[in-house]
Coordinates of N, CA, C and O in Angstrom, one line a residue:
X1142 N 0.8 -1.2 0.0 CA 0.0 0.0 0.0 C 0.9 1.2 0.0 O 0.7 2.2 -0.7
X1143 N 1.8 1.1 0.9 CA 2.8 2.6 0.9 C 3.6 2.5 -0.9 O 3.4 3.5 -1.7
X1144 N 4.1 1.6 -1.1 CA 4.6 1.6 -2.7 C 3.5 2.4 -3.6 O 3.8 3.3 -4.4
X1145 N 2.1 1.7 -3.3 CA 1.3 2.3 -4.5 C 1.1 3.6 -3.8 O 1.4 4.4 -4.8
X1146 N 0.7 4.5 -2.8 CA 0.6 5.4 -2.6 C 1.8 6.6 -3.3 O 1.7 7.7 -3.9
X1147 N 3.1 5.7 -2.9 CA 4.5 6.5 -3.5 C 4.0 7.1 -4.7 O 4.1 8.3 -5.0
X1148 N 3.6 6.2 -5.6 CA 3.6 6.0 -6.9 C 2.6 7.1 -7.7 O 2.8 7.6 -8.8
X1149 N 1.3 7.2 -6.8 CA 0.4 8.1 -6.9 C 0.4 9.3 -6.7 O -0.1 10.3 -7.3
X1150 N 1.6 9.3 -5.4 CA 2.0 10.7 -5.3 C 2.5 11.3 -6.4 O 1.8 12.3 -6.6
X1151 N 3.6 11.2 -7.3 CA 4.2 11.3 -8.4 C 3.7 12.0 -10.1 O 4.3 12.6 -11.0
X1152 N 2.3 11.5 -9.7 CA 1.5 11.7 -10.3 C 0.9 13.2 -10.4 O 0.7 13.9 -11.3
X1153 N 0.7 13.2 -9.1 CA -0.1 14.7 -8.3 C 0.8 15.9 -8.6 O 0.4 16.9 -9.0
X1154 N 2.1 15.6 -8.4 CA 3.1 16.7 -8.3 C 2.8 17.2 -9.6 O 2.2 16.7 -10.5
X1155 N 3.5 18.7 -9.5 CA 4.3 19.2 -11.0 C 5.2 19.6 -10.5 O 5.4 20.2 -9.5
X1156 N 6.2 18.9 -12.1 CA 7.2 19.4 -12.3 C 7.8 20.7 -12.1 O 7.0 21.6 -12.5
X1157 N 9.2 21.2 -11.5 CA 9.5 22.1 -11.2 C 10.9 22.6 -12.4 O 12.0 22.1 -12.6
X1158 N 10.3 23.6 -13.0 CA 11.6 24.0 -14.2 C 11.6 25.8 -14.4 O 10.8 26.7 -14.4
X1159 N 12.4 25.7 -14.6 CA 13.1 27.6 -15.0 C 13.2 27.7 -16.4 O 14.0 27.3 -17.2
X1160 N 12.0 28.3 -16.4 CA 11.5 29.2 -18.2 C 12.5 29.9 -18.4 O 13.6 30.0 -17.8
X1161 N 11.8 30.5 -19.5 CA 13.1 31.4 -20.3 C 12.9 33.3 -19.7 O 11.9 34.0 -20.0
X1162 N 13.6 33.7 -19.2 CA 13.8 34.9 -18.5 C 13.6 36.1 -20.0 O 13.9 36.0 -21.2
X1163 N 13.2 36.7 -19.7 CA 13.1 37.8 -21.3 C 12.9 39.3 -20.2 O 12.3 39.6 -19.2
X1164 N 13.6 39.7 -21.2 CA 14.0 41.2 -20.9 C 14.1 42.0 -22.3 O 15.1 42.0 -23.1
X1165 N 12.6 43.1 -22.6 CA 12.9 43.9 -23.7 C 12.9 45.4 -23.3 O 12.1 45.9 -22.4
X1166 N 13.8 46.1 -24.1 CA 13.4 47.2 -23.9 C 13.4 48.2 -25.1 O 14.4 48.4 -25.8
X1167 N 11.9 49.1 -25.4 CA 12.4 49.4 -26.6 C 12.2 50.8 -26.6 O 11.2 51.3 -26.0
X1168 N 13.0 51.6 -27.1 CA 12.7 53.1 -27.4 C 12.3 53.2 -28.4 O 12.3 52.4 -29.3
X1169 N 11.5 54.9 -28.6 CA 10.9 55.3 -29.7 C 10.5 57.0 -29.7 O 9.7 57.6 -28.9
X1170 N 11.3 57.6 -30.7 CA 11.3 58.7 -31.1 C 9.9 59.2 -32.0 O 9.8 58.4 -33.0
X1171 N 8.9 60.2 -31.9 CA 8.0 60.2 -33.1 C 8.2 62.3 -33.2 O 8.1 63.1 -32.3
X1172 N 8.5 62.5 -34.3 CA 8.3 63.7 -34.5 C 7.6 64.4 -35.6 O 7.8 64.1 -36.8
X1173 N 6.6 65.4 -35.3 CA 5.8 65.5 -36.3 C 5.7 67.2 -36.5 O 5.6 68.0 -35.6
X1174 N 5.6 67.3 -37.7 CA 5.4 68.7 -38.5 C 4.2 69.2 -39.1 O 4.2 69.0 -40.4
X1175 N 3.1 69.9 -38.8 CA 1.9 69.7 -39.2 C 1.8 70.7 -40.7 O 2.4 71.8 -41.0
X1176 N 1.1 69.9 -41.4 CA 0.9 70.4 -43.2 C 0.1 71.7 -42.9 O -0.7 71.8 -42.0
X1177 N 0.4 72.9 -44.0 CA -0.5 73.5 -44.5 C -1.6 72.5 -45.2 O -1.4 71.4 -45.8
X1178 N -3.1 73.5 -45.0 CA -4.4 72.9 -45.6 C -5.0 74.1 -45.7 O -4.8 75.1 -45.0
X1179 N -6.0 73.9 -47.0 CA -6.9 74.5 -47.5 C -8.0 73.9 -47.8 O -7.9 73.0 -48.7
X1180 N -9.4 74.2 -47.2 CA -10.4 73.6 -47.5 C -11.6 74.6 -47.8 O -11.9 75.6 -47.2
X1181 N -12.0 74.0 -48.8 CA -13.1 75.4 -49.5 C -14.0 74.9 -49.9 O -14.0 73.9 -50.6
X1182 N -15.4 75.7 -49.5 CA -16.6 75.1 -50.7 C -17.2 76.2 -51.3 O -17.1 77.3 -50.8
X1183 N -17.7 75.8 -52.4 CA -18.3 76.7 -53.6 C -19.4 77.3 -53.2 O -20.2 76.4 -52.6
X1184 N -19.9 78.5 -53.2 CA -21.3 78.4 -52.7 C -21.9 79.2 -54.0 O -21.4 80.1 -54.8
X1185 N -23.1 78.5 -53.9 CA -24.0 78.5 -55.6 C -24.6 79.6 -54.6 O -25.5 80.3 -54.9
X1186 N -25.8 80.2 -56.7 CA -26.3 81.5 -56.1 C -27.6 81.2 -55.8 O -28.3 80.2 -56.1
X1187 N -27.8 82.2 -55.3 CA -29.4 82.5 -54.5 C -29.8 83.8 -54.9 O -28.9 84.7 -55.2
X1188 N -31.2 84.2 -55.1 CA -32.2 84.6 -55.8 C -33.5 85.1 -55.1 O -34.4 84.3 -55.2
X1189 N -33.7 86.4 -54.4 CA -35.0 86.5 -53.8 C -36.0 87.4 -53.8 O -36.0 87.8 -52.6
X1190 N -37.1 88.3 -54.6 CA -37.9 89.1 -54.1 C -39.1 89.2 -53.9 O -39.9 88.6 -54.6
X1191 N -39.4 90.0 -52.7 CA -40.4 90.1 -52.4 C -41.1 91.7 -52.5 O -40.2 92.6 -52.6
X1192 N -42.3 92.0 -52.5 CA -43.1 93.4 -52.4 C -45.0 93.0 -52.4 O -45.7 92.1 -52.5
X1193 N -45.0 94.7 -52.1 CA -46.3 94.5 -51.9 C -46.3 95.8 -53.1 O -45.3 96.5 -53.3
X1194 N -47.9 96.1 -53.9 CA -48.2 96.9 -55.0 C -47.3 97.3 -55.8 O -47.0 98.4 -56.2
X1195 N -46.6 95.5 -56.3 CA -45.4 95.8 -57.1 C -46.0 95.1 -58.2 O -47.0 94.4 -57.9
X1196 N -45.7 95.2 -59.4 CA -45.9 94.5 -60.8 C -44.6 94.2 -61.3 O -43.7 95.0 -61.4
X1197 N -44.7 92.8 -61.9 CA -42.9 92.3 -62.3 C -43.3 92.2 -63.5 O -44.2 91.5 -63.6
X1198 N -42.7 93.0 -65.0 CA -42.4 92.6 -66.1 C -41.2 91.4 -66.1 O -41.3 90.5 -66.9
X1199 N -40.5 91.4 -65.6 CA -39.5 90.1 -65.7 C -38.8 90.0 -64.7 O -38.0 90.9 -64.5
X1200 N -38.7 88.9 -63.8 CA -37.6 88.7 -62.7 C -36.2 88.4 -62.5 O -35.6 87.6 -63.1
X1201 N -36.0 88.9 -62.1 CA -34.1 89.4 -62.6 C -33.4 87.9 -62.3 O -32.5 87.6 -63.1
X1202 N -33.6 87.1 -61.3 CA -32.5 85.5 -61.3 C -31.9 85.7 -60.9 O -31.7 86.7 -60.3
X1203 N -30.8 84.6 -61.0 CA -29.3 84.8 -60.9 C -28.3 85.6 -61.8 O -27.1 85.8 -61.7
X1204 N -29.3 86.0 -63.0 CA -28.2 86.5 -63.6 C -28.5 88.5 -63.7 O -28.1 89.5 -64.3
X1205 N -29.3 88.4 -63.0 CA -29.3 90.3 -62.8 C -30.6 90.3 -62.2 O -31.4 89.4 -61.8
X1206 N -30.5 91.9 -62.2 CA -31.9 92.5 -61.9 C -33.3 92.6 -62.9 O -33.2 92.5 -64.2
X1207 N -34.4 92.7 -62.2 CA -35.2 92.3 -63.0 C -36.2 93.5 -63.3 O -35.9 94.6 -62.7
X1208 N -37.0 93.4 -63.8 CA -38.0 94.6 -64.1 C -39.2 95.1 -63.6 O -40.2 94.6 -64.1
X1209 N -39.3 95.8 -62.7 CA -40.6 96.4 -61.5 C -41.4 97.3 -61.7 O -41.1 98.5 -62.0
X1210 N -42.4 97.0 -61.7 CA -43.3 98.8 -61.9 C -44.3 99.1 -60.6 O -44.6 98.0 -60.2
X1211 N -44.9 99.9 -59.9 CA -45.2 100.2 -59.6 C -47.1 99.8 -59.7 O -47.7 100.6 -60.4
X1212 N -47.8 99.0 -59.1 CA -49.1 98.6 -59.7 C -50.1 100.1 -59.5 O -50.7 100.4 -60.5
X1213 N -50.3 100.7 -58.5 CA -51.5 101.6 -58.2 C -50.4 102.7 -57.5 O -49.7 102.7 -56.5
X1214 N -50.5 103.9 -58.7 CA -49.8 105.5 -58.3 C -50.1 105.6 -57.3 O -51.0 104.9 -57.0
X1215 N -49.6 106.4 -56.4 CA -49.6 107.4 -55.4 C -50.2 106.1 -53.7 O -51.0 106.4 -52.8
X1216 N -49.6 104.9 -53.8 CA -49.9 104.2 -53.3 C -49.1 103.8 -52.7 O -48.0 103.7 -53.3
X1217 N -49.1 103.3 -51.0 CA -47.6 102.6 -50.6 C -47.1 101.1 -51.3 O -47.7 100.3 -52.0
X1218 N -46.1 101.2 -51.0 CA -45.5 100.0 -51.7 C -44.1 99.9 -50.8 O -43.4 100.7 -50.2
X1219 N -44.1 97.8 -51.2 CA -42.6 97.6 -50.2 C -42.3 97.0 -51.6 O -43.0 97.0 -52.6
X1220 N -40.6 96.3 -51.2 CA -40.0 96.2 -52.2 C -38.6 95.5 -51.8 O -37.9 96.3 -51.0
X1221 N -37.9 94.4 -52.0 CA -37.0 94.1 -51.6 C -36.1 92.7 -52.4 O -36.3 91.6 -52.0
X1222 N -35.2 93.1 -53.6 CA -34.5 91.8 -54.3 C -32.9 92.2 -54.0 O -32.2 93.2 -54.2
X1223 N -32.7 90.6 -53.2 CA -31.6 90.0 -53.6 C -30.6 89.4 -54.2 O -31.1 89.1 -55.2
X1224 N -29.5 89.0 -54.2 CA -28.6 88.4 -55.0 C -27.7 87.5 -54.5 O -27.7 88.0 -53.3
X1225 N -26.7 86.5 -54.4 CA -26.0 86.2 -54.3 C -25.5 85.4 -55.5 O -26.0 84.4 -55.9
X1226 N -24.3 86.0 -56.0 CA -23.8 85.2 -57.1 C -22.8 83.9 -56.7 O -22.0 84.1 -55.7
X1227 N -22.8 82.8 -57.3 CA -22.4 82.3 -57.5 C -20.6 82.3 -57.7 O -20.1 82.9 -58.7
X1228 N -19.7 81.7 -56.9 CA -18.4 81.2 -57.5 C -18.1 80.9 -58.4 O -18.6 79.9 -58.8
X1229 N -17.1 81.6 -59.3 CA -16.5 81.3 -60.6 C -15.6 80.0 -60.2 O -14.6 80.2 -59.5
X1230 N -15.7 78.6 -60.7 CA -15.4 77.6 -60.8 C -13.8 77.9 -60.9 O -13.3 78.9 -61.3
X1231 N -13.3 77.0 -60.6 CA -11.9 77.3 -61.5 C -11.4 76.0 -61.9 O -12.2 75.2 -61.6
X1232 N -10.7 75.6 -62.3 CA -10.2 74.0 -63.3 C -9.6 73.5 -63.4 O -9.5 72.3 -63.6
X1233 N -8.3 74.6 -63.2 CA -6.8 74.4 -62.7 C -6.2 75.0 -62.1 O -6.5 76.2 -62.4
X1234 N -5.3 74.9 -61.4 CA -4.3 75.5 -60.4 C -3.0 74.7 -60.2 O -3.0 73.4 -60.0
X1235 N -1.9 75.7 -60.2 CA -0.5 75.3 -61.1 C 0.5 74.9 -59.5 O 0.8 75.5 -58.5
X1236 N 0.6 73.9 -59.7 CA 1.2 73.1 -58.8 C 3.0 73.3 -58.9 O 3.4 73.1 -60.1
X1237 N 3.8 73.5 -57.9 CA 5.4 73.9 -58.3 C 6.1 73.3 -56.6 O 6.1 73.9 -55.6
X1238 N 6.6 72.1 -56.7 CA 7.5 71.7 -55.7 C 6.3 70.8 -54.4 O 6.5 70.5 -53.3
X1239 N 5.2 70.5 -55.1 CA 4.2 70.0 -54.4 C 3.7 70.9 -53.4 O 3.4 70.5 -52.3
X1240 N 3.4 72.4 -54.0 CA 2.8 73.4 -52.9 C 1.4 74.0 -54.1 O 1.5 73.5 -55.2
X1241 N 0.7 74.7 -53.9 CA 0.1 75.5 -54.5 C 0.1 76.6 -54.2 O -0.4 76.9 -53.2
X1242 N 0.7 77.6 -55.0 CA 1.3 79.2 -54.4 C 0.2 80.0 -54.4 O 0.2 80.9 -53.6
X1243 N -0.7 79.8 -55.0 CA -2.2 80.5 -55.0 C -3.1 79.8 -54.8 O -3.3 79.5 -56.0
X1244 N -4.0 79.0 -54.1 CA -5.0 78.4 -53.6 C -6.3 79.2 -54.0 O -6.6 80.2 -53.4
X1245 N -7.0 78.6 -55.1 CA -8.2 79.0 -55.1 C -9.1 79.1 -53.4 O -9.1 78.1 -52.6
X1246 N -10.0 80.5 -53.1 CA -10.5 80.3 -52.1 C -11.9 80.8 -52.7 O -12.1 81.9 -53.1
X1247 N -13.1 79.8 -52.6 CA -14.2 79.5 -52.7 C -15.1 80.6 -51.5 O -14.5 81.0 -50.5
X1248 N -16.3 80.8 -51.6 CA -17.2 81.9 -50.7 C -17.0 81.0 -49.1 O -17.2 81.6 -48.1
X1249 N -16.7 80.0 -49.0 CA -16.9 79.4 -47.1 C -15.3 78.4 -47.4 O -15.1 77.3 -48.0
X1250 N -14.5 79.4 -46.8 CA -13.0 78.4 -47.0 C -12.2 78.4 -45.3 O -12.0 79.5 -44.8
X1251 N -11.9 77.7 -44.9 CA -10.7 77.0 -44.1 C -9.7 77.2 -44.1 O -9.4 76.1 -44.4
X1252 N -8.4 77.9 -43.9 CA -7.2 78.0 -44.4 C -6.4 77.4 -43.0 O -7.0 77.7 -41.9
X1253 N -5.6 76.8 -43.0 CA -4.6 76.0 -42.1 C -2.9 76.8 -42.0 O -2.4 76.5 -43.1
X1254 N -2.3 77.3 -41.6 CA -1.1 77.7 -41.8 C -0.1 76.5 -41.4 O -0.3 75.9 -40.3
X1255 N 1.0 76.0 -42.2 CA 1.8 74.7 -41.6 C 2.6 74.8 -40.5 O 2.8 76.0 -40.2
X1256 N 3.2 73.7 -39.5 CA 3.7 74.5 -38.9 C 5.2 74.7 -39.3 O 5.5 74.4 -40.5
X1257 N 6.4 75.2 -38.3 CA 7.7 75.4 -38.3 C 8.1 74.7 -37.2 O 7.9 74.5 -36.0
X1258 N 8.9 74.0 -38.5 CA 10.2 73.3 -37.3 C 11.2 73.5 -36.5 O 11.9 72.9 -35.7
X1259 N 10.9 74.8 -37.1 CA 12.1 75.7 -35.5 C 13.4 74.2 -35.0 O 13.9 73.4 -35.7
X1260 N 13.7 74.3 -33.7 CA 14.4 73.7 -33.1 C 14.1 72.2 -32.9 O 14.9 71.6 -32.2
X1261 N 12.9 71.3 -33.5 CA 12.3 70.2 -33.3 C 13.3 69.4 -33.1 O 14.3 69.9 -33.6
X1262 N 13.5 68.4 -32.6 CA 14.8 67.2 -32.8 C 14.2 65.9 -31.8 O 13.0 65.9 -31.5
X1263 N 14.9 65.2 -31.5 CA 14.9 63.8 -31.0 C 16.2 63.5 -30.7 O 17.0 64.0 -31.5
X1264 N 16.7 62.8 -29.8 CA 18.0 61.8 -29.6 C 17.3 60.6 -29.2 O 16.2 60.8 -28.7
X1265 N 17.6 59.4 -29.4 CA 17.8 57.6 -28.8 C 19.1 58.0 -28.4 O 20.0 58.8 -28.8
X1266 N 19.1 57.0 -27.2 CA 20.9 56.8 -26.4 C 20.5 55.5 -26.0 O 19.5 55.1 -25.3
X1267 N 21.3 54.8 -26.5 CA 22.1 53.1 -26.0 C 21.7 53.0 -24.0 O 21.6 51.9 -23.4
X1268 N 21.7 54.2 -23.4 CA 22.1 54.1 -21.9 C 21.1 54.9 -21.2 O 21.2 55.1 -20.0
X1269 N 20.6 55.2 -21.7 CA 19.5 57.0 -20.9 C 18.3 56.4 -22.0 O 18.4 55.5 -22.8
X1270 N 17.0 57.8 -21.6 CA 16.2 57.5 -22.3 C 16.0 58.4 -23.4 O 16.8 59.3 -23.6
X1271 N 14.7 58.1 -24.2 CA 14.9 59.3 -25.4 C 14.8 60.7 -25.2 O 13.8 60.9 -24.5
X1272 N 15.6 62.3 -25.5 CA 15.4 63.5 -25.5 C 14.6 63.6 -26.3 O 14.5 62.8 -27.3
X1273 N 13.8 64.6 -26.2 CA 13.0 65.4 -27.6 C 13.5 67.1 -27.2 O 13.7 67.3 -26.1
X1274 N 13.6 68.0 -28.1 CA 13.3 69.2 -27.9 C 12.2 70.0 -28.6 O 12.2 69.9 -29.8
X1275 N 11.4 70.7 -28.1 CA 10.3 71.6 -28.6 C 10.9 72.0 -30.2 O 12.0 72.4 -30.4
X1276 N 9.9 71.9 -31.1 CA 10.1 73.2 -32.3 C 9.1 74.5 -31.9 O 8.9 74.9 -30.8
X1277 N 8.6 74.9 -33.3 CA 7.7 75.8 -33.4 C 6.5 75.7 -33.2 O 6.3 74.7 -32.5
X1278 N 5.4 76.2 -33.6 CA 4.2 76.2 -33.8 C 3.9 75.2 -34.7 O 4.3 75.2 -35.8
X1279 N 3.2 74.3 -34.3 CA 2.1 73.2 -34.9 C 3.3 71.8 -35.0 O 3.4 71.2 -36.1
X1280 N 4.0 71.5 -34.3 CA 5.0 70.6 -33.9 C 4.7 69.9 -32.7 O 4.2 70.4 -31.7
X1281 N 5.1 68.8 -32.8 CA 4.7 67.3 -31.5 C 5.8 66.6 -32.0 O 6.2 66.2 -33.1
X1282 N 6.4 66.4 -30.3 CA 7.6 65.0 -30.3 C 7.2 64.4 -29.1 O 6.9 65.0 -28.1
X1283 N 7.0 63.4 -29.2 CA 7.5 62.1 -28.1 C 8.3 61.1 -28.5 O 8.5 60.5 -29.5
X1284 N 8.8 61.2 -27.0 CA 9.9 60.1 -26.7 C 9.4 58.8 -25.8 O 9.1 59.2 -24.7
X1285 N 9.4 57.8 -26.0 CA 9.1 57.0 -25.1 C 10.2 55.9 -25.1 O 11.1 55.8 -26.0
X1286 N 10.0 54.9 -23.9 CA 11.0 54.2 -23.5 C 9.6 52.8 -23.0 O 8.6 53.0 -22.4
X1287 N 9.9 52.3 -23.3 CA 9.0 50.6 -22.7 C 10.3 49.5 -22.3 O 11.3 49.1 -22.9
X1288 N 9.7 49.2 -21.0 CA 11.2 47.8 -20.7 C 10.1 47.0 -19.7 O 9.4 47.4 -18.8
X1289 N 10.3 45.7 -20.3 CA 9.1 44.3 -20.3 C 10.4 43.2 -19.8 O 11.6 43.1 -20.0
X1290 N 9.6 42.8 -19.2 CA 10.3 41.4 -18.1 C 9.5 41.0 -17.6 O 8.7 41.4 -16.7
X1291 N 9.9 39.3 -18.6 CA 8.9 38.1 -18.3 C 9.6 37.1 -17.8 O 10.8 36.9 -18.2
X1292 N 9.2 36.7 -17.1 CA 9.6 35.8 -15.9 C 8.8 34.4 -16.8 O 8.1 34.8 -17.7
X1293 N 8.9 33.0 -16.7 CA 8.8 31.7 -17.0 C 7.6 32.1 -17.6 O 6.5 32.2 -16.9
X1294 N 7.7 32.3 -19.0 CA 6.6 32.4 -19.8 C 5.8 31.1 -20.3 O 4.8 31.2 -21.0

């Protein structure tokens, strides 16, 4: 009985072993320069009048004014046309060094200025962790450092 008990015990146990030790560490520099942008929309035209003891020979549109008379002399009267023209399309615009020196700008536009890199930089070092230094306007650096230790994976 004690033999077979031995035997069973053996069974129950786990094994006792030393995995593999791991040690990473990794740095990482990211430095970033933000783009000029231009973003624009076209705005189409609009067209509106209104009055009271008005008579219209022809309604002026989008493309002008239009022709009004007066219905009953010596009578009050309102009176009120608008306009908004339309954006002249454009087709092409001349591209030099991957910039556009003139950017068409449409009636509702966005303009972005890029930024400057001024003083921007980064170091990695073998022994320390990563530096970054500030640039200019519209500039982001980080530096980071990650160090992982796994124990009997």
């Amino acid at each position: 009985m004690k033999k077979l008990l031995l035997v069973f015990s053996l069974f129950l146990t786990t094994p006792v072993f030393a995995g593999e030790i791991t040690s990473k560490i990794t740095d990482s520099v990211s430095l970033t320069v933000q783009g000029a942008a231009v973003q624009s929309e076209k705005v189409g035209a609009s067209y509106s009048v209104s009055g009271s003891n008005i008579q219209a020979a022809t309604f002026g549109g989008v493309n002008g004014a239009g022709t009004y008379s007066i219905n009953t002399a010596g009578q009050a009267f309102t009176f009120s046309e608008s306009l908004n023209a339309a954006d002249t399309v454009v087709t092409s615009q001349t591209v030099t060094s991957g910039q556009i020196a003139s950017p068409n700008l449409y009636g509702n536009s966005t303009t972005q200025i890029g930024g400057d890199k001024g003083t921007l930089a980064g170091t990695l070092s073998a022994t320390d962790v990563p530096t970054v230094t500030a640039g200019g306007s519209g500039t982001t650096a980080v530096g980071q450092r990650t160090i992982e230790l796994s124990v009997f994976k």
